[in-house]
Short mmCIF file of C-alpha atoms and ligand atoms in Angstrom, two decimals:
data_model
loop_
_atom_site.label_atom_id
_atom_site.label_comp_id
_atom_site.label_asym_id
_atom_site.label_seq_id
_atom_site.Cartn_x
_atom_site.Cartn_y
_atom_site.Cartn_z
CA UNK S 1 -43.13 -1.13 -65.32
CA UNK S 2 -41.10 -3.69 -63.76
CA UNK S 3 -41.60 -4.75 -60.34
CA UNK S 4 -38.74 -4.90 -58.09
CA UNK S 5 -38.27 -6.47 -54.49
CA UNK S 6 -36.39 -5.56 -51.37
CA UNK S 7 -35.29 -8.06 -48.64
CA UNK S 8 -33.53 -7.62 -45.61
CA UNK S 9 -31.81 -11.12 -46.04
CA UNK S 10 -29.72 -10.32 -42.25
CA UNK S 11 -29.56 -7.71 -39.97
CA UNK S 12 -27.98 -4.47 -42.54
CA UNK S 13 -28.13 -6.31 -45.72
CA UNK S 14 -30.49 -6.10 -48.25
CA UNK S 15 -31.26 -7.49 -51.22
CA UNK S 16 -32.38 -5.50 -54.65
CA UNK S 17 -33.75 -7.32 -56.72
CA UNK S 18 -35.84 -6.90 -60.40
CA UNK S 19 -37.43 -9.21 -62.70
CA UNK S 20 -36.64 -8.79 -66.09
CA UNK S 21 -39.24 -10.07 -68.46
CA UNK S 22 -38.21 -8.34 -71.42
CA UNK S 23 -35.49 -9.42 -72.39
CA UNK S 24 -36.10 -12.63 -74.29
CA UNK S 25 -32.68 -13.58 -75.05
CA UNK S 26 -29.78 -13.00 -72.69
CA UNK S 27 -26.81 -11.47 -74.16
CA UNK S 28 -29.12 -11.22 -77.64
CA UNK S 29 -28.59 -14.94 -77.73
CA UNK S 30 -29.98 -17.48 -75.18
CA UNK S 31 -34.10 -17.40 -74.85
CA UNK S 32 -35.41 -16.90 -71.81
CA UNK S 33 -39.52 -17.13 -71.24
CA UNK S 34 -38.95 -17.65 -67.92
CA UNK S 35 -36.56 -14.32 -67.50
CA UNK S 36 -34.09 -13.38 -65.26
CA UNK S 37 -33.39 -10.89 -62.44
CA UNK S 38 -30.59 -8.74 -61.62
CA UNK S 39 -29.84 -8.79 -58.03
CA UNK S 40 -27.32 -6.50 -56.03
CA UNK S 41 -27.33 -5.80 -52.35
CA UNK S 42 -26.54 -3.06 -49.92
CA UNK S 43 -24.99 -2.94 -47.16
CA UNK S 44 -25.36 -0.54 -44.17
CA UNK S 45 -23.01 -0.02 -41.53
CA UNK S 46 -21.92 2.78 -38.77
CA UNK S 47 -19.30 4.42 -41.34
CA UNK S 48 -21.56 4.41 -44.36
CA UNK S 49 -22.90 1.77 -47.17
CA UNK S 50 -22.00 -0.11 -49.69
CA UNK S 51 -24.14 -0.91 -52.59
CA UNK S 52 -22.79 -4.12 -54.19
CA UNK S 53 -23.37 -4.46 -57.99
CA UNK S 54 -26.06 -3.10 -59.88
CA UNK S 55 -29.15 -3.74 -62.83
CA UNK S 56 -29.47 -3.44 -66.08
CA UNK S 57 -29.68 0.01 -67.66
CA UNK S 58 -33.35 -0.83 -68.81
CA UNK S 59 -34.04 -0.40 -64.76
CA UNK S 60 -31.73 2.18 -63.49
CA UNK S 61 -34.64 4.76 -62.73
CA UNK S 62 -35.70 1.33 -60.62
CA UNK S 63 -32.80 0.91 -58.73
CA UNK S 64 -32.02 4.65 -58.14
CA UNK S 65 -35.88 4.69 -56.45
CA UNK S 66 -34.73 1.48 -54.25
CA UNK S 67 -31.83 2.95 -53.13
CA UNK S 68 -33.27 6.27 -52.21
CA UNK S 69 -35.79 3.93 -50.06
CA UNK S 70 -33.03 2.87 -48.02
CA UNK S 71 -30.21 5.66 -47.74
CA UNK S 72 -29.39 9.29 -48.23
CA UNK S 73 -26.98 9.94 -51.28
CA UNK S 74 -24.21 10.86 -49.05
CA UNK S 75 -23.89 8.41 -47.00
CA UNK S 76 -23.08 5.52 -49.79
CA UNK S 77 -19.09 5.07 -49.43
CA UNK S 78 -18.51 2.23 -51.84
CA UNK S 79 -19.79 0.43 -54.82
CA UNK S 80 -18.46 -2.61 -55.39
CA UNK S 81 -18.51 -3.78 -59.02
CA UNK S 82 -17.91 -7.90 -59.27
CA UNK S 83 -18.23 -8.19 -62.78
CA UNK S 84 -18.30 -5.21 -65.82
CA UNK S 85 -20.89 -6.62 -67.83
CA UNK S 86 -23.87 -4.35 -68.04
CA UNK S 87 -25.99 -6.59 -66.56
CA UNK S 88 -25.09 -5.44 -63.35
CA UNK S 89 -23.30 -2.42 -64.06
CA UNK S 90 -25.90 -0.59 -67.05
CA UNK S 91 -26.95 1.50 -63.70
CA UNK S 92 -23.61 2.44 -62.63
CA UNK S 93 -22.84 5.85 -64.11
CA UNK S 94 -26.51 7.08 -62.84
CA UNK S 95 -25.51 5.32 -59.51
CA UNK S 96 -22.63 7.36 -59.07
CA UNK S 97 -24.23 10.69 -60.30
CA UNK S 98 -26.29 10.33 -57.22
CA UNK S 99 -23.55 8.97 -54.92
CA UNK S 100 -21.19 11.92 -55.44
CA UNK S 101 -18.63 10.62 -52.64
CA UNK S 102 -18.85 7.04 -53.92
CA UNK S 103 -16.03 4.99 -54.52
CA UNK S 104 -15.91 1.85 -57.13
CA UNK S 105 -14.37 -0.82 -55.85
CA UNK S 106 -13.24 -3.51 -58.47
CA UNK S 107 -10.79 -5.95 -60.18
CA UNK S 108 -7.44 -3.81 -61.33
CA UNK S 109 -8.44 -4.63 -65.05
CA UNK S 110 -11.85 -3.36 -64.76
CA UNK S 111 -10.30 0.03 -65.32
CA UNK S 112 -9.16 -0.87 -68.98
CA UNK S 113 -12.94 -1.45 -69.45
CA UNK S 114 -14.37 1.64 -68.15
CA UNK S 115 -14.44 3.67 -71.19
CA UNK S 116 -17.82 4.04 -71.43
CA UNK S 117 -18.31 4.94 -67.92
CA UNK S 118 -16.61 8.34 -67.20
CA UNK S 119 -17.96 9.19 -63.50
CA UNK S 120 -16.56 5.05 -62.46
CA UNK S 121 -13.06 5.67 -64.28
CA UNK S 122 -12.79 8.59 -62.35
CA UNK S 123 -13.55 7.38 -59.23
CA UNK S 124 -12.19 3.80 -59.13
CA UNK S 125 -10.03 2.11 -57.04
CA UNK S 126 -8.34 -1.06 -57.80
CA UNK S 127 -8.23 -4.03 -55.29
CA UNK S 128 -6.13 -6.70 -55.21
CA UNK S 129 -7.15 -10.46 -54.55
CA UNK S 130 -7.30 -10.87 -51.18
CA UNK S 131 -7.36 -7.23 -50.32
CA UNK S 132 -10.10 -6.41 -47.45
CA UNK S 133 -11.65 -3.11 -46.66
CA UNK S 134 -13.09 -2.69 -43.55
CA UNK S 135 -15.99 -0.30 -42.91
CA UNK S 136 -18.31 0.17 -39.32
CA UNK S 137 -17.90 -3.31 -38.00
CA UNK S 138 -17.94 -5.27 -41.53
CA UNK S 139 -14.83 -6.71 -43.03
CA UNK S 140 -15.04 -7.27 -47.30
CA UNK S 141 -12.48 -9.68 -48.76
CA UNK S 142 -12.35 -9.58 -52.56
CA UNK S 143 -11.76 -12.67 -53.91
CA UNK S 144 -10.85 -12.54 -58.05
CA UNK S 145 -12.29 -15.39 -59.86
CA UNK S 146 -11.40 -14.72 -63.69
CA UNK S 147 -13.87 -16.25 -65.98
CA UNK S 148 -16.72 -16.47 -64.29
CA UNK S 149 -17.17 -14.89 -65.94
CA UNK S 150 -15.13 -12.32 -67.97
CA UNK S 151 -11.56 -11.78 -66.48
CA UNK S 152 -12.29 -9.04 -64.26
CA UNK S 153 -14.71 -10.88 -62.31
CA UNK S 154 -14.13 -11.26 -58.34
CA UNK S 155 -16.60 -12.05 -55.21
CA UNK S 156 -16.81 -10.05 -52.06
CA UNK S 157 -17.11 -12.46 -48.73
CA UNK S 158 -18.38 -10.35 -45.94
CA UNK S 159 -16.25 -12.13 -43.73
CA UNK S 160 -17.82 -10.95 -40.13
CA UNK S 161 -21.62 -12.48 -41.69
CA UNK S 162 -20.31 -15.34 -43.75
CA UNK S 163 -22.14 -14.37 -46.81
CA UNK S 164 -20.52 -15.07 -50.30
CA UNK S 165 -21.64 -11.82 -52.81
CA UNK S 166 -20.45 -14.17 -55.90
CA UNK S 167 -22.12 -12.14 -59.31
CA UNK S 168 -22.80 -14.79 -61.77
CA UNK S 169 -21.44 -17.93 -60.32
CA UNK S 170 -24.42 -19.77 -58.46
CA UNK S 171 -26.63 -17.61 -60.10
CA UNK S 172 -29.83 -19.24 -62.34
CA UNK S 173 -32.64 -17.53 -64.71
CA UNK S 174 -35.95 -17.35 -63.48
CA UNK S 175 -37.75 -15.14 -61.62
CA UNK S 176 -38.52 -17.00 -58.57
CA UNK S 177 -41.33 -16.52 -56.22
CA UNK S 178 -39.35 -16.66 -52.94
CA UNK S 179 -35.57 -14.79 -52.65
CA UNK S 180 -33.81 -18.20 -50.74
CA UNK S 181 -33.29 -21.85 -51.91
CA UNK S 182 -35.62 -22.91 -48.63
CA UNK S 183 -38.58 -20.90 -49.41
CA UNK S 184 -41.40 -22.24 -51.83
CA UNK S 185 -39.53 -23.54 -54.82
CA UNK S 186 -38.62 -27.03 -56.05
CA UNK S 187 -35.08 -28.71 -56.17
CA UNK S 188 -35.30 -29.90 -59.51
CA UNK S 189 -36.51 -26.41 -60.55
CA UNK S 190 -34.40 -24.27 -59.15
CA UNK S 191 -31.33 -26.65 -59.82
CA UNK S 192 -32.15 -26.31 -63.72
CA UNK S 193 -32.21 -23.01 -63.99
CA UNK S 194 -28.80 -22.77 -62.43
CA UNK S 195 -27.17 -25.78 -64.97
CA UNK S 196 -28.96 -23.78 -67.83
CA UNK S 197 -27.40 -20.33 -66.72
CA UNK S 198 -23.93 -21.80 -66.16
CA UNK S 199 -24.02 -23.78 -69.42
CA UNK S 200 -25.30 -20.84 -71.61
CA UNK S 201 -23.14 -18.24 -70.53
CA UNK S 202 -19.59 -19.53 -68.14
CA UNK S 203 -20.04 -22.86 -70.28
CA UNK S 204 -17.06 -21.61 -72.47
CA UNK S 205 -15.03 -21.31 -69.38
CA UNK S 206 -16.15 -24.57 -67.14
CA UNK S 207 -12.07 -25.09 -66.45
CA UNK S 208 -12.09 -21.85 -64.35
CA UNK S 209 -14.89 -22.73 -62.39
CA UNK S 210 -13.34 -25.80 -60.51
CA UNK S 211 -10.10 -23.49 -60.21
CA UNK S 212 -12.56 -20.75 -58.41
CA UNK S 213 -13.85 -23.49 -56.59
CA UNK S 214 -10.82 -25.00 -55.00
CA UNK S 215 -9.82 -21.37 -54.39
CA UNK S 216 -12.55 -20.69 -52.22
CA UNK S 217 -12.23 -23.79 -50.44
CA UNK S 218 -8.22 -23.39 -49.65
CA UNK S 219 -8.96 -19.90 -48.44
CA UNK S 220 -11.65 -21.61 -45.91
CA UNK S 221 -14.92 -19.86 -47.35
CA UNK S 222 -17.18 -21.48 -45.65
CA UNK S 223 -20.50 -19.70 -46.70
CA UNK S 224 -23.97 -19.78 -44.52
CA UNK S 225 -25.57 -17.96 -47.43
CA UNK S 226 -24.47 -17.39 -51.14
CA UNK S 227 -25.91 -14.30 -52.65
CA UNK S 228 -25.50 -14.42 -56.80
CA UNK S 229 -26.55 -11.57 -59.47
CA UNK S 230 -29.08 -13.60 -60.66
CA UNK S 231 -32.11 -15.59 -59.35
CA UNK S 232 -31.98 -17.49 -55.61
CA UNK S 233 -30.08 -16.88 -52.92
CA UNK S 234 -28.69 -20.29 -51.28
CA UNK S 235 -29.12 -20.59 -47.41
CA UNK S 236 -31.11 -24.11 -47.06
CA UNK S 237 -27.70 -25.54 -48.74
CA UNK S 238 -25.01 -23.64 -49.77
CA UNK S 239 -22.69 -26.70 -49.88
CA UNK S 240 -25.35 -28.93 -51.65
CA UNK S 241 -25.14 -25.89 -54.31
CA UNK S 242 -21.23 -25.39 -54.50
CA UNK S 243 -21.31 -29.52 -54.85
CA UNK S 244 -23.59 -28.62 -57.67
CA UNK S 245 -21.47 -26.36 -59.68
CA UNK S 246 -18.72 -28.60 -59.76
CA UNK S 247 -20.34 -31.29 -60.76
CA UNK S 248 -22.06 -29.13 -64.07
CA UNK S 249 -17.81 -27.95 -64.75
CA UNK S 250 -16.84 -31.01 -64.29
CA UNK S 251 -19.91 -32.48 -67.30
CA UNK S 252 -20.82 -34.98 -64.80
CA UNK S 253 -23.39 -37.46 -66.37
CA UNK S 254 -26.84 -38.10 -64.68
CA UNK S 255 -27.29 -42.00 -64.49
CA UNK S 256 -29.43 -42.98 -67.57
CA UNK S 257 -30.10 -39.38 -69.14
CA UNK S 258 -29.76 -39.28 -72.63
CA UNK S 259 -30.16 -36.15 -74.86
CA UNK S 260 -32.18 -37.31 -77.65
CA UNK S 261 -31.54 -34.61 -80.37
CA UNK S 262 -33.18 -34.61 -84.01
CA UNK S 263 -33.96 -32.18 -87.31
CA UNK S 264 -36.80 -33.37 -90.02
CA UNK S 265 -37.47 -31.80 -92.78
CA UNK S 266 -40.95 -34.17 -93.36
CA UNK S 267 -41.02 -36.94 -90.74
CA UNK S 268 -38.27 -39.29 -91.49
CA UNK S 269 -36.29 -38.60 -89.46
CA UNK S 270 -38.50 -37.69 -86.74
CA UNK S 271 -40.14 -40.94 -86.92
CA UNK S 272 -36.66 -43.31 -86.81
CA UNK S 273 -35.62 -40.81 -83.84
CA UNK S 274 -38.93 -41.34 -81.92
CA UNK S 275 -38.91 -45.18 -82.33
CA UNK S 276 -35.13 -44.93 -81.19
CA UNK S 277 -36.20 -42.68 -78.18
CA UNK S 278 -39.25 -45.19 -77.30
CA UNK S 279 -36.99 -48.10 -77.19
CA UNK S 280 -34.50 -46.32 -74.82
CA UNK S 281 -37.69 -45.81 -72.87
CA UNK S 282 -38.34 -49.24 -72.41
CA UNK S 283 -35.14 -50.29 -71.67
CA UNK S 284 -35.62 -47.87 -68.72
CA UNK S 285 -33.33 -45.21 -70.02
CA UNK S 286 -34.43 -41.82 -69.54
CA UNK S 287 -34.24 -40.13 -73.57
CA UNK S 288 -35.05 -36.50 -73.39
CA UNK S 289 -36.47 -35.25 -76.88
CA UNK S 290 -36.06 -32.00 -78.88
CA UNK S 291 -36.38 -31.73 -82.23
CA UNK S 292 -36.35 -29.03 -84.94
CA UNK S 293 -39.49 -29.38 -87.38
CA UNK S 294 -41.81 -27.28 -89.50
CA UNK S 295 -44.02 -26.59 -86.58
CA UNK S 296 -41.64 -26.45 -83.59
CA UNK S 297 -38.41 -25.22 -82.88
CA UNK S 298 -36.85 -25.76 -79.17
CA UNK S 299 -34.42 -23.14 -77.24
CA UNK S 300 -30.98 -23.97 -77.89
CA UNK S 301 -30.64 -22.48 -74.50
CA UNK S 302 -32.60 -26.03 -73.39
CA UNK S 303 -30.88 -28.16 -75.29
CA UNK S 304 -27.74 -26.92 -74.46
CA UNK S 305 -28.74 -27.22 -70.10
CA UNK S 306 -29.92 -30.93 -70.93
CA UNK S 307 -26.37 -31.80 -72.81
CA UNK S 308 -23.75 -30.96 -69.79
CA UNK S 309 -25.19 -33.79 -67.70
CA UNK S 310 -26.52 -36.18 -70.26
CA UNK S 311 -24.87 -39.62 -70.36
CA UNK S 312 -24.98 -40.20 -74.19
CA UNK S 313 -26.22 -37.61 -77.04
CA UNK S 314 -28.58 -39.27 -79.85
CA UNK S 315 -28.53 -36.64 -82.45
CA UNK S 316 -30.40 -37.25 -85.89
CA UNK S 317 -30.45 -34.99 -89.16
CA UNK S 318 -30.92 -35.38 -92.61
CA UNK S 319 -28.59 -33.95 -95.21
CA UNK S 320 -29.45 -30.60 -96.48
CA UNK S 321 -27.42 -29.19 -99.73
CA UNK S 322 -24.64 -31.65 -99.44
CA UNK S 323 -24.10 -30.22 -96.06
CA UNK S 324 -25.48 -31.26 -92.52
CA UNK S 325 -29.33 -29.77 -91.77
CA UNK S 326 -27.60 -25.95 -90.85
CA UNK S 327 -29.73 -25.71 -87.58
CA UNK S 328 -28.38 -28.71 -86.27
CA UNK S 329 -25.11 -27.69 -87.67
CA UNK S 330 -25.48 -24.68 -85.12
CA UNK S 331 -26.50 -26.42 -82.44
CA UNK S 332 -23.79 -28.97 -82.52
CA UNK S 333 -21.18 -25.92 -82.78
CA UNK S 334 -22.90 -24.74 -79.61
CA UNK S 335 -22.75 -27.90 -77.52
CA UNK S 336 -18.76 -28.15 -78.49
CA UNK S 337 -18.27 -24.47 -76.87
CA UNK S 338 -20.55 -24.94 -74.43
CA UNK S 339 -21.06 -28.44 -72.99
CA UNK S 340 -18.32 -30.47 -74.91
CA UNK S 341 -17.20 -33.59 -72.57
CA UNK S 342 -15.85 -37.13 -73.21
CA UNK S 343 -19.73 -38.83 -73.64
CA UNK S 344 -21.08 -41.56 -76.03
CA UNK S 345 -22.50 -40.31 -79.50
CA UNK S 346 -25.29 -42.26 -81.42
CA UNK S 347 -26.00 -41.35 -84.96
CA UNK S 348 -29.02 -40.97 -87.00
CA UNK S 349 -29.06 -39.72 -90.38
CA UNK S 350 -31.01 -39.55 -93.82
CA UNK S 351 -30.43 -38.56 -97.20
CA UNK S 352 -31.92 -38.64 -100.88
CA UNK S 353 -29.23 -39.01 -103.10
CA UNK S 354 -25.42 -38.77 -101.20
CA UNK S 355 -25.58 -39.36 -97.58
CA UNK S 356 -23.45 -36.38 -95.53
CA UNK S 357 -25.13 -35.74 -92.77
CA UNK S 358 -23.81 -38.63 -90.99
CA UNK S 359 -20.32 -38.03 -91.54
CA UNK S 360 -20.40 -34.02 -90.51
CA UNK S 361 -22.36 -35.04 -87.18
CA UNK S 362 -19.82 -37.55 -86.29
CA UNK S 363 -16.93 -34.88 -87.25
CA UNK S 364 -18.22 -32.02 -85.15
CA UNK S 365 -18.34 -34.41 -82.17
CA UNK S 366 -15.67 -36.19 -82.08
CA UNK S 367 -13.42 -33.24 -83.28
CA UNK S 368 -14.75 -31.89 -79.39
CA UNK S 369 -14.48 -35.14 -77.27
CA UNK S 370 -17.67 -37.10 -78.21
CA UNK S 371 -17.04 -40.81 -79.14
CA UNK S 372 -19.61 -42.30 -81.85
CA UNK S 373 -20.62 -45.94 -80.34
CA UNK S 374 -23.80 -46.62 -83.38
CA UNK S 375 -24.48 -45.34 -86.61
CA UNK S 376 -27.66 -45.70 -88.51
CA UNK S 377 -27.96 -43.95 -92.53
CA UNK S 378 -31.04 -44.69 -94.16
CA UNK S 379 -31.75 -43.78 -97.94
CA UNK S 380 -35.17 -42.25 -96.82
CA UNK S 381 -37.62 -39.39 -97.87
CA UNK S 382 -41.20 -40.90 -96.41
CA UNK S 383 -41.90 -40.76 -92.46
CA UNK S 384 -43.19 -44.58 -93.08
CA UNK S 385 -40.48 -46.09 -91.76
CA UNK S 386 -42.21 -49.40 -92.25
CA UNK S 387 -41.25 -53.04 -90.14
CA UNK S 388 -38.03 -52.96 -91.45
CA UNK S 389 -36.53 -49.88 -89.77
CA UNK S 390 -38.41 -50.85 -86.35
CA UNK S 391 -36.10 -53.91 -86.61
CA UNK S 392 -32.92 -52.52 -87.62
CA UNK S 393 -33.79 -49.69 -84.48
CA UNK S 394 -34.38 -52.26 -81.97
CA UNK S 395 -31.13 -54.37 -83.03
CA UNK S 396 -29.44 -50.76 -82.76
CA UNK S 397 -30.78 -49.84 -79.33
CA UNK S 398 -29.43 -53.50 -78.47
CA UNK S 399 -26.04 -52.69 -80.03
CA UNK S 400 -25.82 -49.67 -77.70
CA UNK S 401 -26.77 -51.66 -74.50
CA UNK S 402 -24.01 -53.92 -75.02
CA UNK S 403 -21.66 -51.21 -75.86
CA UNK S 404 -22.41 -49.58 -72.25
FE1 FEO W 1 -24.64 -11.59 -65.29
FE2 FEO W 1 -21.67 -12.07 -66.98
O1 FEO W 1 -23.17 -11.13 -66.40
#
């Protein structure tokens, strides 16, 4: 059974919030031990409530139970769906069998995707960007933000209370302790689970987000708190976090980070990669290391948050049936969706017989922005990479320094 939380984060509104620890991988694809929650919010007022997004169908019984905690069936007015993805809207037909006067609110193209959801089609009524309902003494301005992070998606700003409801922009996986950004968790934490969120799944659509951005700004939202779908709520700094999010769309690098990022079949390469990543190290770079072996295997997810603000990838992979190693063929194809940007590209590679690997690392990069600054092949099947290879490393590492 899945615990779920409610907060009253002001006077009226309230979060709902569940932590998901089942799901492993988020949208089937990006792994998650750390989970996720789903958060919407209700708010009361004189005329009636409005619930504002919703959970996963996995905890609809859940929600229905947290709503019945805090009003009567009748007197929900409004549900106001942000985003269609059933993430926050897997509850929504059950929602609105037990809200039988309750109208969805939501983008005008949201009704194109409402097949599956009879009772919502039924029901809904379009608004416009810009549009504002008012209800009791609250005043809801729907702001559409496409792509963040399918087309339909909008934020409500509860003008009167100056809180942002924003879906999945802000949002972070993670199931944190406290509810806001100022209560008992860490800044480097929280901060990564936000640039791993936004990478994984709006990292396809980073463009849009500095549109939505300067949107927000010209129409003078100026939040105290930003309330997402997912994970904290920001209150301590809503600006610091807004700052934030441009600088992940935007592929900003972090001064001296380096994505170190290898495959080995039996050692070599693993061993050239690690005496690369040492020597980085000393030079008081800050390398940080995955690699694919035959004991580990690290979340692309990971890899993918530690690639938007890297400086300069490393990436290092033998060739593998006159092809490139296929899981770092993946993950290459990932970063280019996900986290491509204009950043330095350092090449490792082995082979036993034809060297490929080289050549289809530098061609998936640079066909997505990456520039190749070094290049290192080695004819190679032992991890003993022997005095030699230390030297040719170090003159490498001193090639790259001069190069940046
Ligand atoms: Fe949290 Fe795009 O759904």
């Amino acid at each position: 059974m899945a615990t779920y939380r409610i907060e009253e984060i002001t006077d009226d509104l309230f979060l709902l919030r569940v932590g998901d620890r089942i799901t492993r991988y988020f949208e089937a694809l990006w792994e998650i031990p750390e989970g996720v929650t789903y958060n919407a919010y209700l708010l009361k007022t004189s005329e009636g409530s409005v619930l504002i997004d919703g959970w996963k169908s996995t905890f609809v019984t859940q929600l229905i139970d947290a709503l019945e905690y805090l009003v009567e069936p009748d007197e929900l007015r409004y549900v106001v769906v942000n985003h269609m993805e059933p993430d926050h809207t897997g509850s929504l037909e059950e929602v609105l069998r037990w809200a039988p006067s309750a109208i969805v609110l939501a983008h005008p193209m949201t009704k194109r995707m409402m097949d599956s959801y009879p009772r919502a089609f039924e029901r809904l009524r379009p608004v416009k960007d810009g549009e504002t309902i008012e209800i009791g003494d609250e005043k809801l301005v729907f702001i559409h933000t496409p792509w963040l992070h399918w087309p339909e998606t909008m934020m409500t700003w509860l003008e009167n209370r100056r809180v942002l409801l924003s879906c999945d922009a802000f949002g972070g996986f993670g199931i944190p302790e406290g509810v806001f950004d100022d209560e008992c968790a860490k800044e480097g934490d929280f901060l990564r689970s936000v640039r791993k969120y936004v990478v994984t799944v709006i990292g396809n659509y980073r463009s849009w987000i500095v549109k939505a951005l300067d949107k927000l700004e010209a129409k003078g939202i100026d939040p105290e708190i930003i309330a997402p779908g997912h994970g904290l709520l920001w209150r301590g700094s809503p600006k610091k976090i807004i700052e934030y999010y441009r600088s992940l769309a935007e592929a900003r690098p972090v001064k001296g980070k380096i994505l170190v990022l290898y495959a080995s079949m039996y050692g070599t390469v693993e061993s050239m990669t690690r005496m690369l990543a040492c020597e980085l190290r000393k030079k008081g770079l800050k390398p940080i290391v995955y690699g694919f072996t035959d004991t580990f295997r690290p979340n692309i997810s990971d890899i993918l948050a530690d690639a938007i603000d890297a400086e300069a990838l490393v990436v290092s992979a033998p060739t593998y049936e006159a092809g490139l190693f296929p899981l770092m063929k993946y993950t290459i194809e990932e970063i280019c969706e996900k986290a491509a940007a204009s950043k330095r590209l350092i090449v490792l590679a082995t082979y036993g017989w034809g060297g490929i690997a080289a050549k289809r690392i530098r061609g998936q990069l640079e066909s997505c922005g990456f520039e190749t600054i070094a290049v290192l092949e080695e004819r190679a099947l032992s991890p003993a990479g022997g005095i030699l290879l230390q030297e040719r490393i170090r003159e490498l590492v001193d090639e790259i320094l001069k190069i940046s």
